[in-house]
Short mmCIF file of C-alpha atoms in Angstrom, two decimals:
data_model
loop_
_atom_site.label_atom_id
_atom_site.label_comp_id
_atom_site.label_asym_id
_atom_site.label_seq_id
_atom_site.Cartn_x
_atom_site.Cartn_y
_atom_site.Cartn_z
CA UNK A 4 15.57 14.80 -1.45
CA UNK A 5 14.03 15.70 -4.63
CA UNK A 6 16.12 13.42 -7.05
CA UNK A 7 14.47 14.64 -10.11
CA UNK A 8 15.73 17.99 -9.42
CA UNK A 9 19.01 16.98 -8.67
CA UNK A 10 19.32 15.04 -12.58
CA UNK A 11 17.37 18.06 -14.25
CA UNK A 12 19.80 20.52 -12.24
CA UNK A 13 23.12 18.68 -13.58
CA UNK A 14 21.54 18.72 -17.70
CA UNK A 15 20.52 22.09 -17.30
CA UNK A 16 24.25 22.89 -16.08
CA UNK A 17 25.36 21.05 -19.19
CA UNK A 18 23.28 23.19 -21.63
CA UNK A 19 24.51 26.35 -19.46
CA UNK A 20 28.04 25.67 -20.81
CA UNK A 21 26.66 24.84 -24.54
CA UNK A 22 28.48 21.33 -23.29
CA UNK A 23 24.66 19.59 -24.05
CA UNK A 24 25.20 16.89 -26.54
CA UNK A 25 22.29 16.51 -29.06
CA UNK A 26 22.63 13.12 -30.81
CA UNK A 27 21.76 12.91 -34.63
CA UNK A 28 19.24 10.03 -35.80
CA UNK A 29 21.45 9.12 -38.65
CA UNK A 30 20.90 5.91 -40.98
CA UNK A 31 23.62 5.17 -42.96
CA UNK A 32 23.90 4.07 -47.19
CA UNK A 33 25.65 1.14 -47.48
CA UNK A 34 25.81 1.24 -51.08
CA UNK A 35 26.54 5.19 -51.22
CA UNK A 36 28.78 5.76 -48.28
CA UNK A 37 29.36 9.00 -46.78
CA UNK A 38 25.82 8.97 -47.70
CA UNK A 39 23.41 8.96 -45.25
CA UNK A 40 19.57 9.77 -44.10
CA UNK A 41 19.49 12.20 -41.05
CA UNK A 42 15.97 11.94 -39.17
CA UNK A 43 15.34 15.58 -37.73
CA UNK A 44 13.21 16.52 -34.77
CA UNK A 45 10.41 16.70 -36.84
CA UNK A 46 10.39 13.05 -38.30
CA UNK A 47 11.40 14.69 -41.74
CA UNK A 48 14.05 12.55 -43.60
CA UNK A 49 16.82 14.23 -45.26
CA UNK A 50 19.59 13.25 -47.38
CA UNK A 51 23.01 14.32 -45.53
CA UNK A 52 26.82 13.52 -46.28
CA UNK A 53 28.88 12.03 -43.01
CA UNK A 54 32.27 13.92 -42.87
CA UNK A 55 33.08 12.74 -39.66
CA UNK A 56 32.66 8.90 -39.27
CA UNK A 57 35.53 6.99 -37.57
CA UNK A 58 34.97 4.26 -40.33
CA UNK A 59 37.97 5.84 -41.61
CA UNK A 60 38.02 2.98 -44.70
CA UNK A 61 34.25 2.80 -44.90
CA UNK A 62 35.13 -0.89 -44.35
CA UNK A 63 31.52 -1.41 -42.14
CA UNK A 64 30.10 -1.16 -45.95
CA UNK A 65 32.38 -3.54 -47.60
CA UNK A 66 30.75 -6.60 -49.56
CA UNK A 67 32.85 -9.05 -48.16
CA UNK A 68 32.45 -7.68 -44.56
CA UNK A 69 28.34 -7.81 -44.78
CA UNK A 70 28.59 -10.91 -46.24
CA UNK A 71 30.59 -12.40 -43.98
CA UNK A 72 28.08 -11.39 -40.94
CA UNK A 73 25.12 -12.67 -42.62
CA UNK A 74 26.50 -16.00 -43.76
CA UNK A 75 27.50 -16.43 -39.83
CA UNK A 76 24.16 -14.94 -38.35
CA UNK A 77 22.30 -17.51 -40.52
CA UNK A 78 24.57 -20.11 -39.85
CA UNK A 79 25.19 -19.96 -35.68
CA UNK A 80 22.68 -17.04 -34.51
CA UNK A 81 22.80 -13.21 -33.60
CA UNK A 82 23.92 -13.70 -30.45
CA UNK A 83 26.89 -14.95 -28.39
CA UNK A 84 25.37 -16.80 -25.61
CA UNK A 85 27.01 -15.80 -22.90
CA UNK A 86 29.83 -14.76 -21.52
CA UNK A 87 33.48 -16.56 -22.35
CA UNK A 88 33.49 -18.60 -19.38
CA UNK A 89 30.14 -19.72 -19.99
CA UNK A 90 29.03 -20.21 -23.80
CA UNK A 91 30.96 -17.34 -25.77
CA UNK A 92 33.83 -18.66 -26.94
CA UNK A 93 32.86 -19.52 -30.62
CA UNK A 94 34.95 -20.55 -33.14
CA UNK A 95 34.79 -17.22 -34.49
CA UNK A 96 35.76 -15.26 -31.54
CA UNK A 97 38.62 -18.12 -31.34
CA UNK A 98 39.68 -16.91 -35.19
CA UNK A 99 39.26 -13.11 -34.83
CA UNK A 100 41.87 -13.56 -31.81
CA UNK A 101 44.32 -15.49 -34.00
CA UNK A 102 44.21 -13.36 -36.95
CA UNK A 103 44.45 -10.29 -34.84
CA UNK A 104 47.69 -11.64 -32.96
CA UNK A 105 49.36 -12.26 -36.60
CA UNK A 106 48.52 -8.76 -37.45
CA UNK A 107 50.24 -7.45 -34.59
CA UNK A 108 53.05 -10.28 -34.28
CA UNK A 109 52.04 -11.18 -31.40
CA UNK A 110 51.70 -14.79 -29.57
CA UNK A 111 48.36 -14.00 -28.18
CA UNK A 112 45.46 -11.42 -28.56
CA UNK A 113 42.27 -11.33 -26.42
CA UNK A 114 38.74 -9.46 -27.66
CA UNK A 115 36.50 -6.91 -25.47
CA UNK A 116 33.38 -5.77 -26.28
CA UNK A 117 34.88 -2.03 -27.25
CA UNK A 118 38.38 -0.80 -26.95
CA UNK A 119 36.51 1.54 -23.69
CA UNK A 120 37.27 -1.72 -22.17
CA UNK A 121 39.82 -3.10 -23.55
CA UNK A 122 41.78 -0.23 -22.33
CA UNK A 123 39.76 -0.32 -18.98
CA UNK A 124 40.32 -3.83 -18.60
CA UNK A 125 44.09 -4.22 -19.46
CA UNK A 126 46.24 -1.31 -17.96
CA UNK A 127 44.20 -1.84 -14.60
CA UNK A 128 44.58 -5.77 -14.47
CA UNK A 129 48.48 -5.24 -16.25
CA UNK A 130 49.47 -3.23 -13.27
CA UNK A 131 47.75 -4.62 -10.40
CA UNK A 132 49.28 -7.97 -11.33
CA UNK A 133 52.64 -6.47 -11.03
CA UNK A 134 53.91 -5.77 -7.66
CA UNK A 135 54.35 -2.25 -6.52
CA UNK A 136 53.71 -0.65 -10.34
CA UNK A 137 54.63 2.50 -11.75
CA UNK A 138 51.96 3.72 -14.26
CA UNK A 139 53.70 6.65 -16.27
CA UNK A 140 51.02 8.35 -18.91
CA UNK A 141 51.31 10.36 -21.62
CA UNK A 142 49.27 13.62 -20.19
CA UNK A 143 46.94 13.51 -23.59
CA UNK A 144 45.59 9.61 -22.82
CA UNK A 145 42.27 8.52 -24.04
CA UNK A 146 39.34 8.78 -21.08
CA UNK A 147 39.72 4.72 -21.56
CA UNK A 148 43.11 4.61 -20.79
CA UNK A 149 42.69 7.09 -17.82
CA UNK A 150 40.17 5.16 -16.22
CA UNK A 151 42.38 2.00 -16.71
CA UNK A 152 45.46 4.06 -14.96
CA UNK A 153 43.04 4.75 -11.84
CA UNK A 154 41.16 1.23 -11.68
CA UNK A 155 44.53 0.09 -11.19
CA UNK A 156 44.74 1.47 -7.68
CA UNK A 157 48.61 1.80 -8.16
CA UNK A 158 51.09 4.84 -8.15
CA UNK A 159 50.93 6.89 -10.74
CA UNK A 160 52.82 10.25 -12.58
CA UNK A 161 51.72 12.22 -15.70
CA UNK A 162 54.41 13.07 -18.35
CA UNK A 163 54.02 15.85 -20.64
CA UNK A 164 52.22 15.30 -23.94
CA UNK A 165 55.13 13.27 -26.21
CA UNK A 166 57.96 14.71 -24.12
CA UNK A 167 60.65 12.14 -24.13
CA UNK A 168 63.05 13.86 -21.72
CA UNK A 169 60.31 14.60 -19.12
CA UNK A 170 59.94 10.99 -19.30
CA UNK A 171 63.32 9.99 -19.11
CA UNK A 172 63.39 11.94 -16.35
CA UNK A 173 60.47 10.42 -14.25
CA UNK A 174 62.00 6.80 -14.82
CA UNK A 175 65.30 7.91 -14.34
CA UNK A 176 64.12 8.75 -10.09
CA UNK A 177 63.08 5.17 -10.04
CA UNK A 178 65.14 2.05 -8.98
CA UNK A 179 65.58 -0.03 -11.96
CA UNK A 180 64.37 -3.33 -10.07
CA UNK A 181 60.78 -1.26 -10.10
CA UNK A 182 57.98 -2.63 -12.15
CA UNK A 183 56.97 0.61 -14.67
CA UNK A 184 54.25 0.02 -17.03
CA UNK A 185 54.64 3.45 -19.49
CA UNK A 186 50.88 3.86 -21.37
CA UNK A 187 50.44 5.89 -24.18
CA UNK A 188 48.67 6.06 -27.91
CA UNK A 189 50.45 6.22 -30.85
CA UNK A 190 48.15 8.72 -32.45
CA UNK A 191 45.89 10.93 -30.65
CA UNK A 192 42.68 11.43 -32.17
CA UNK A 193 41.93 15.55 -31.36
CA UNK A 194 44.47 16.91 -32.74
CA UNK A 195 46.32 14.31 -34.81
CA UNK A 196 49.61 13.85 -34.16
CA UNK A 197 51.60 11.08 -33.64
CA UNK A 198 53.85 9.66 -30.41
CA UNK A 199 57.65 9.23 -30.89
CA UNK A 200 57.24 5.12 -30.36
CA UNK A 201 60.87 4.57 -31.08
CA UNK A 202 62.28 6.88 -28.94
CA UNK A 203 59.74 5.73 -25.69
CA UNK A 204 61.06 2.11 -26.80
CA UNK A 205 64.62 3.17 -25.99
CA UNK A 206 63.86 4.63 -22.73
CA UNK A 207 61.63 1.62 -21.63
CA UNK A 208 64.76 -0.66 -22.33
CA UNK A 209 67.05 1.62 -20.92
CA UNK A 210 65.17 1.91 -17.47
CA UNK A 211 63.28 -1.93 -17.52
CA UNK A 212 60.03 -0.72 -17.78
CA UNK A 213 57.22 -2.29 -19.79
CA UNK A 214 55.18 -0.24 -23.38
CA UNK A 215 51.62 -0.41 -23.64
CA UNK A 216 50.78 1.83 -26.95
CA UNK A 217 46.66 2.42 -27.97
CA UNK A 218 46.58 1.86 -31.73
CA UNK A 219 43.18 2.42 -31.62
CA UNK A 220 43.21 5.18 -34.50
CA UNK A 221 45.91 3.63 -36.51
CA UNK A 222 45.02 0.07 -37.00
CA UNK A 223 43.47 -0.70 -40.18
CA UNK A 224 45.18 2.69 -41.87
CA UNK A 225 48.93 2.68 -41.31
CA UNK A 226 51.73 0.13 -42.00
CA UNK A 227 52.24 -2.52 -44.80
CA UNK A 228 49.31 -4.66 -43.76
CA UNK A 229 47.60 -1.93 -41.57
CA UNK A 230 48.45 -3.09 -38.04
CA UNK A 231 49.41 0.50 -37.02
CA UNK A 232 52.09 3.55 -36.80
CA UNK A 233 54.43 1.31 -34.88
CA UNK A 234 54.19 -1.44 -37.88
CA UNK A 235 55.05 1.30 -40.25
CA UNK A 236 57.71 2.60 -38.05
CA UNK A 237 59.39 -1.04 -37.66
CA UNK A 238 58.87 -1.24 -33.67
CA UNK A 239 56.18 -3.07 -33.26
CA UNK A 240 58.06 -5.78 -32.37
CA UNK A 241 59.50 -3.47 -29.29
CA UNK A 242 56.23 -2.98 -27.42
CA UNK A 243 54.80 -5.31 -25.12
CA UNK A 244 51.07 -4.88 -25.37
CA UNK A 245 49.31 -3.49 -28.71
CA UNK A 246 45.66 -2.54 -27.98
CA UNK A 247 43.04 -1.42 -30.82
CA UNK A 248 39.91 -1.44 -31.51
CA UNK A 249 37.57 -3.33 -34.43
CA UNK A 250 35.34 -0.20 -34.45
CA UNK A 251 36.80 2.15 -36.61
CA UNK A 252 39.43 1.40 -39.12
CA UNK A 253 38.32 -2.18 -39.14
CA UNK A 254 34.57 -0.80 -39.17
CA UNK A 255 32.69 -2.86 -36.87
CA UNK A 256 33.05 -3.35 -32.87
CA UNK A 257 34.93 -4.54 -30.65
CA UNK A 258 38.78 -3.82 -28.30
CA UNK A 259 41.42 -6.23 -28.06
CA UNK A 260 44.70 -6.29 -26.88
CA UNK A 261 47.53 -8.36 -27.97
CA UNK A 262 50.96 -9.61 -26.51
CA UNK A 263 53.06 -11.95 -24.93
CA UNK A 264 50.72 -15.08 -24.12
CA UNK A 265 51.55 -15.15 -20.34
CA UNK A 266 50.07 -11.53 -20.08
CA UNK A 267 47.46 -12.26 -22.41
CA UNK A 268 46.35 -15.37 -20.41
CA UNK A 269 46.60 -13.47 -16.97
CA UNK A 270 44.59 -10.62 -18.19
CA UNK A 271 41.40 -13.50 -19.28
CA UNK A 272 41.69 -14.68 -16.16
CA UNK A 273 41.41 -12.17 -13.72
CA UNK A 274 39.80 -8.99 -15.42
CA UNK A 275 36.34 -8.74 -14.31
CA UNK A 276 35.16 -6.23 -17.18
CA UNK A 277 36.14 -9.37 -19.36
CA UNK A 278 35.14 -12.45 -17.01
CA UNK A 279 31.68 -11.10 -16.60
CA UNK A 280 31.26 -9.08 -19.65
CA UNK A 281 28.86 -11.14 -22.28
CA UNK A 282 31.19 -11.98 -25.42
CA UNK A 283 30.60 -10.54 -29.11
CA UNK A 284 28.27 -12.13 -31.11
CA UNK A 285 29.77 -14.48 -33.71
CA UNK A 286 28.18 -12.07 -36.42
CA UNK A 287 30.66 -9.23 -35.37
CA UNK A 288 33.44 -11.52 -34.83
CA UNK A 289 33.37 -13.08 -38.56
CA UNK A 290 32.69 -9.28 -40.01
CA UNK A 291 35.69 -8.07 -38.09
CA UNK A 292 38.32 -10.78 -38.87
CA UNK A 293 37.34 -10.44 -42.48
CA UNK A 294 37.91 -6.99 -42.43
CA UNK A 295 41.21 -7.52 -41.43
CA UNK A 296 42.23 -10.15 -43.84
CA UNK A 297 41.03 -7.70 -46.60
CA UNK A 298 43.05 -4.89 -45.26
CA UNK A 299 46.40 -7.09 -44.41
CA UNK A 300 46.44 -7.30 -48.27
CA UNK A 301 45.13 -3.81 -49.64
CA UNK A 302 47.49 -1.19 -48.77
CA UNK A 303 45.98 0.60 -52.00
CA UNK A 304 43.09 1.78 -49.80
CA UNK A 305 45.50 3.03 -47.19
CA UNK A 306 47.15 5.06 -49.75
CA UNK A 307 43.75 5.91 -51.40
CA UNK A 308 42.96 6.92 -47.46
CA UNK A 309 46.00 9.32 -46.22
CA UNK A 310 45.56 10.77 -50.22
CA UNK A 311 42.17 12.60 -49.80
CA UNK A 312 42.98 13.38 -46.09
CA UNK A 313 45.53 14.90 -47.38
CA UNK A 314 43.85 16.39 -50.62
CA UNK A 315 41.20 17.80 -47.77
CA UNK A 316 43.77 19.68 -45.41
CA UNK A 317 44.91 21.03 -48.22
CA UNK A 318 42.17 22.49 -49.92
CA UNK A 319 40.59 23.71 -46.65
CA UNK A 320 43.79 25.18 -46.11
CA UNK A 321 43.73 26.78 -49.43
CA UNK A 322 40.33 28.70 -48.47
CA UNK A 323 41.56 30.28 -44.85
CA UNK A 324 40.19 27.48 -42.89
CA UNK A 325 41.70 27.31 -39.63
CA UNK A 326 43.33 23.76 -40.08
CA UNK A 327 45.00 22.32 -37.17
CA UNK A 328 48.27 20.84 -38.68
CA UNK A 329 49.81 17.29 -37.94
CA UNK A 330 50.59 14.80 -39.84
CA UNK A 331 47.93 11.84 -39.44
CA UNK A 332 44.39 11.77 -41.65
CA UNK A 333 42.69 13.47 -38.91
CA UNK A 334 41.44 17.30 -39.82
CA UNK A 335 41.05 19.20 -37.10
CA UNK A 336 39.16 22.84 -38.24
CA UNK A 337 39.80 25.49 -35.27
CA UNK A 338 36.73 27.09 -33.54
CA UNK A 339 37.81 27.81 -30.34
CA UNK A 340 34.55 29.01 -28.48
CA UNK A 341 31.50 25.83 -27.54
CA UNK A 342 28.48 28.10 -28.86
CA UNK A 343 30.04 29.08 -32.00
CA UNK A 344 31.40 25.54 -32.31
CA UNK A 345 27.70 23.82 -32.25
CA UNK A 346 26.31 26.77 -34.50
CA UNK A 347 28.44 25.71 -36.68
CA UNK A 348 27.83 22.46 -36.64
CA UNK A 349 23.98 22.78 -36.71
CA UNK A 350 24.28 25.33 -40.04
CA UNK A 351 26.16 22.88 -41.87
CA UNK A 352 24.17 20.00 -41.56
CA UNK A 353 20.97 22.21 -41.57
CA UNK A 354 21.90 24.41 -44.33
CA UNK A 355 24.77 22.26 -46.70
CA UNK A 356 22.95 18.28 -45.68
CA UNK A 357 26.63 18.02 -43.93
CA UNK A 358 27.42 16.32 -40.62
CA UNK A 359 30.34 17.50 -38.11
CA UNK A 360 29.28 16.89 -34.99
CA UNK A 361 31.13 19.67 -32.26
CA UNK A 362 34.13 19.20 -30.37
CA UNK A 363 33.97 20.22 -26.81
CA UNK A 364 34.69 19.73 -22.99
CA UNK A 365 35.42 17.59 -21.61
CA UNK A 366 37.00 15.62 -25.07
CA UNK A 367 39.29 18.67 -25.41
CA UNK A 368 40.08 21.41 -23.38
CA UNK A 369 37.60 24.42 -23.00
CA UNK A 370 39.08 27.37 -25.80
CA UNK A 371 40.38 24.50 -28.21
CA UNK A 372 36.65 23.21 -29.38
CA UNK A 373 36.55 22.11 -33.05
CA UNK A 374 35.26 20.43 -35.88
CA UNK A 375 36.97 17.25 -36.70
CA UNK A 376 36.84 15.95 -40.00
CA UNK A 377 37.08 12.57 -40.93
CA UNK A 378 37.63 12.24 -44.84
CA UNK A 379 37.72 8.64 -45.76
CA UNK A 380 38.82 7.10 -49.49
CA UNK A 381 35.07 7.10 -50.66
CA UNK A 382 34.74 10.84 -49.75
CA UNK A 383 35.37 12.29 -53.91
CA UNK A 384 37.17 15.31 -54.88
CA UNK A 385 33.75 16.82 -55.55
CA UNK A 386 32.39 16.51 -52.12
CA UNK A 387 35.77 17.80 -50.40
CA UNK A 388 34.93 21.15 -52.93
CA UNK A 389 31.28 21.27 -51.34
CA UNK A 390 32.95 20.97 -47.70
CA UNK A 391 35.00 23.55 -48.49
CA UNK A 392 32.39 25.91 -50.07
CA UNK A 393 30.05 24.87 -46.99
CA UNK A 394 32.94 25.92 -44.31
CA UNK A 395 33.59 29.08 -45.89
CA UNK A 396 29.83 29.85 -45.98
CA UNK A 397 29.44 29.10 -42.25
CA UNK A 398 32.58 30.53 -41.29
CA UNK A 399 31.86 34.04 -42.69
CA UNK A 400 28.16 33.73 -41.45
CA UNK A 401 29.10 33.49 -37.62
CA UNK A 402 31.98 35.57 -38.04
CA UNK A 403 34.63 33.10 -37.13
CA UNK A 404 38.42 34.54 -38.10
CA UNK A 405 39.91 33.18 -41.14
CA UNK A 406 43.80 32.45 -41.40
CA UNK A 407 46.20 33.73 -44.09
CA UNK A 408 45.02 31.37 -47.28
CA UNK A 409 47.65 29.59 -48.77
CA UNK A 410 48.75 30.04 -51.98
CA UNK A 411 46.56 27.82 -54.13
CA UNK A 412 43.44 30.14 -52.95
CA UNK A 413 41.67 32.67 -55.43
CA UNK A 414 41.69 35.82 -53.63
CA UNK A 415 37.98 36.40 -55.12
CA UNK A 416 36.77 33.06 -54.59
CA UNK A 417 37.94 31.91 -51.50
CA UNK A 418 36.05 28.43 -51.49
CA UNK A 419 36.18 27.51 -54.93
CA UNK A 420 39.96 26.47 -54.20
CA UNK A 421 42.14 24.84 -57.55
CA UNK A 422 41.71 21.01 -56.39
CA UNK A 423 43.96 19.24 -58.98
CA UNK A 424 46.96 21.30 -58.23
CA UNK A 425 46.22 21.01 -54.58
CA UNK A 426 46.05 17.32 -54.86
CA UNK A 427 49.29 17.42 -56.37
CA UNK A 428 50.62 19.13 -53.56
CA UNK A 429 49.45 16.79 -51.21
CA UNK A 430 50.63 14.10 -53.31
#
């Protein structure tokens, strides 16, 4: 057996199918956020602007945040020590957990080292501690939350994407008595849009079955103190198990879920991805509680948030850009072929100092790749005109179709779209 072959065979397949992954060496400015320094293959530093960060709120920069990592790194350490069972449960793992259960409403919430695991952790432990479970999942689920489903070792059926009579119908074959855990997010992160929550509330207390929503790309950015779409829909108290993630609109690391202290405690004790898994670090624990204490009480960034995401769809849309519409901050641009998607990709950040990293298979589904673009309250009005101007530049250099522009675009000038009445459209 020639095992080298076999792992040079299986990247070489990768780069066949222009599914190759090149990671950038990217250094982020605190202080200028969506500034950063890319490192190229050369060693040459340049200047670049990050238009696709899942910081959504840039909070991983915020004063208060850094602060509040250093104080506790000089005070207790960089590490945790262990795992929780052994020496990890600090007093700031202890406080993260409490603030995060007020956030949600919840009587307990328990921390993983990413929401991967979180996810991994408790739909497979949720279910196999009921007997004779009934995972139903939305067909567009997270990789984490797939993973969780088949760890779980228990009987499973896929409903279609958001379709609230093909689940009815699914737990309507089932005896009531039946233990039915129903999994889904409550927005999904390719193309944006969001899950009817109230409506897959009804049907779980119609039919007995049990909610377990991923809020991973809502916490932080939706609802009156940010803990989510079903916060600002008024159902949060209706679900049984919130999970999230401290990674992205809370900008530092770290999964959790939260719930019902029973489930919470029987999840700690018998999930081995969290029993053996080494705890976070104080540091990260006191960085991510104060980022949610921050954004409990500043919907104005929020706002400030779904305004330029808005401003951006907008003025992309303005230009002929292929945007995918929904309505969450996430801006899908269409590309639709994996080559012309990386070209793309590599022209803007080699030619415009602007990084979009590609879309592709397996994340979405071959003949949907895109650019997804990630426009956070720090990102101005200026830079959304450059990313416009840079799009159209790229767009009409690989030949990629245009759509119908709306309105608001200059016949003659394509790119150089009219921002402030845009903005006041998406306003």
């Amino acid at each position: 057996m020639d095992y080298r072959a076999n792992f040079q065979a299986a990247v070489a397949q990768l780069k066949n199918e222009r599914r190759y992954r090149v990671f950038a060496d990217l250094e982020r400015d605190a202080a200028r956020f969506p500034l950063a320094q890319w490192r190229d293959e050369t060693g040459a530093i340049r200047p670049v602007t990050l238009w696709c960060s899942n910081d959504y709120l840039g909070m991983g920069r915020h004063p208060e945040v850094i602060e509040a990592m250093r104080e506790t790194a000089a005070r207790v350490g960089a590490g945790a020590g262990g795992t929780r069972n052994i020496s990890g449960t600090s007093r700031a793992i202890c406080e993260l957990e409490a603030e995060l259960a007020d956030l949600h409403g919840k009587e307990a919430a328990l921390v993983f080292t990413s929401g991967w695991i979180s996810n991994l952790a408790g739909i497979s432990t949720i279910a196999q501690l009921l007997p004779d479970c009934l995972i139903l999942s939305d067909a567009l689920n997270h990789n984490s939350m797939i993973e969780g489903v088949r760890r779980a070792d228990r009987e499973r059926v896929i409903w279609r994407h958001n379709d609230v009579a093909h689940l009815e119908e699914l737990l309507a074959a089932q005896p009531r008595e039946r233990a039915k855990l129903i999994v889904f997010e409550s927005l999904y992160s390719m193309d944006g849009d969001i899950a009817p929550i109230a409506a897959i509330c009804d049907l779980a207390e119609k039919y007995n079955a049990m909610t377990y929503i991923d809020e991973v790309h809502a916490v932080g950015m939706y609802g009156p103190r940010g803990a989510g779409v079903a916060e600002r829909d008024g159902v949060m108290d209706r679900i049984d198990v919130i999970e999230g993630t401290l990674a992205k609109g809370f900008g530092c690391m770290g999964g959790y879920i939260a719930g019902d202290a029973a489930l919470i405690d029987a999840v700690r004790s018998y999930a081995p991805s969290f029993i053996f898994s080494t705890a976070l670090p104080p540091p990260v624990c006191a960085a991510a509680k104060t980022s949610i204490r921050v954004l409990k009480a500043r919907p104005d960034l929020r706002e400030a948030h779904q305004r330029q995401a808005k401003t951006a769809k907008h003025a992309l849309a303005a230009a002929g850009l292929p945007v995918m519409e929904n309505p969450s901050h996430i801006v899908p641009v269409f590309v639709g072929d994996a080559e012309k998607c990386k070209q793309a990709s590599d022209m803007l950040l080699d030619r415009h100092g602007i990084y979009i990293q590609p879309i592709n298979y397996p994340t979405v589904p071959r003949g949907t790749e895109r650019l997804r673009i990630t426009p956070t309250p720090l990102h101005s009005d200026e830079l959304i005109v450059g990313l416009v101007e840079a799009l159209v530049d790229v767009w009409t250099t690989l030949g990629l179709p245009f759509v119908a522009p709306t309105p608001e675009a200059k016949a003659d000038e394509p790119a150089r779209c009219a921002l402030p009445e845009i903005k006041r459209a998406a306003e």
